[in-house]
Coordinates of C-alpha atoms in Angstrom, one line a residue:
L1 CA 0.0 0.0 0.0
V2 CA 2.7 2.5 1.0
Q3 CA 4.5 1.8 -2.3
R4 CA 1.4 2.9 -4.2
L5 CA 0.9 6.2 -2.5
D6 CA 3.1 8.2 -5.0
G7 CA 0.8 7.1 -7.9
Y8 CA -2.6 8.0 -6.4
D9 CA -4.3 11.1 -4.9
L10 CA -6.5 8.8 -2.8
V11 CA -5.9 5.3 -1.4
S12 CA -8.5 3.7 0.8
Y13 CA -10.5 0.5 1.1
E14 CA -14.0 -0.9 0.9
T15 CA -15.8 -2.8 3.7
G16 CA -18.1 -5.7 3.0
G17 CA -21.1 -3.7 4.2
G18 CA -22.3 -2.4 0.9
Q19 CA -19.4 -0.1 0.0
S20 CA -18.1 -0.2 -3.6
C21 CA -15.8 2.4 -4.9
T22 CA -16.1 1.4 -8.5
K23 CA -19.9 0.9 -8.6
L24 CA -21.2 3.3 -5.9
G25 CA -18.3 5.7 -5.3
S26 CA -18.3 4.7 -1.6
F27 CA -15.4 3.7 0.6
S28 CA -14.2 3.8 4.2
S29 CA -12.6 7.0 5.4
N30 CA -11.2 5.2 8.5
F31 CA -7.9 4.8 6.7
M32 CA -6.9 6.9 3.8
G33 CA -3.6 7.9 2.2
G34 CA -2.4 9.6 -0.9
R35 CA 0.6 11.3 -2.6
K36 CA 2.1 14.4 -1.1
G37 CA 0.3 17.4 -2.4
S38 CA -2.9 15.4 -3.2
I39 CA -5.6 17.7 -4.6
V40 CA -8.2 15.3 -3.2
H41 CA -6.9 15.6 0.4
K42 CA -6.5 19.4 0.0
A43 CA -10.1 19.7 -1.1
V44 CA -11.3 17.6 1.8
W45 CA -9.2 19.6 4.3
E46 CA -10.6 22.9 2.9
A47 CA -14.2 21.5 3.2
Q48 CA -13.5 20.4 6.8
K49 CA -12.2 23.8 7.8
R50 CA -15.2 25.5 6.1
A51 CA -17.6 23.2 7.9
L52 CA -16.1 24.1 11.3
T53 CA -15.8 27.8 10.7
N54 CA -19.2 28.5 9.0
H55 CA -21.2 28.9 12.2
C56 CA -24.8 27.9 12.5
H57 CA -27.8 28.9 14.5
R58 CA -28.6 27.3 17.9
D59 CA -31.7 25.7 16.6
E60 CA -29.5 23.7 14.1
M61 CA -27.5 22.0 16.8
K62 CA -29.6 18.8 16.6
L63 CA -29.4 18.4 12.8
E64 CA -27.2 15.8 11.2
K65 CA -24.6 18.3 10.1
V66 CA -21.5 19.9 11.5
C67 CA -22.7 22.8 13.6
C68 CA -20.5 25.3 15.6
L69 CA -21.9 28.4 17.3
D70 CA -20.4 31.8 17.7
D71 CA -20.2 31.1 21.4
P72 CA -16.8 29.5 22.1
N73 CA -18.2 28.0 25.4
V74 CA -20.5 25.7 23.5
K75 CA -18.9 22.6 21.9
C76 CA -19.5 22.0 18.2
H77 CA -22.0 19.4 17.3
I78 CA -20.3 16.9 14.9
P79 CA -22.5 13.9 14.1
W80 CA -20.8 10.6 13.2
T81 CA -19.1 10.6 9.8
Q82 CA -19.9 14.3 9.1
L83 CA -16.2 15.4 9.0
G84 CA -15.3 12.2 7.0
E85 CA -17.8 10.7 4.6
G86 CA -20.1 13.6 5.2
I87 CA -17.7 16.0 3.5

């Protein structure tokens, strides 16, 4: 796997639970790698930062989305997978 990183922007794996990268475009984000300077990883990083810095309203805290308030004393609401597959 490590030997292949230089040739690909994204390296990951599929689980047996219905994921299919070639057929469905789905894969696990539990383990990912890629070449240095990967445009895929840069795009994901930028989207993650945007999700955390675009603050939401208090009434959105229970939605299935990343939600951070302007109040630094309130922890962000980050549902399962929303900073991984959700991006």
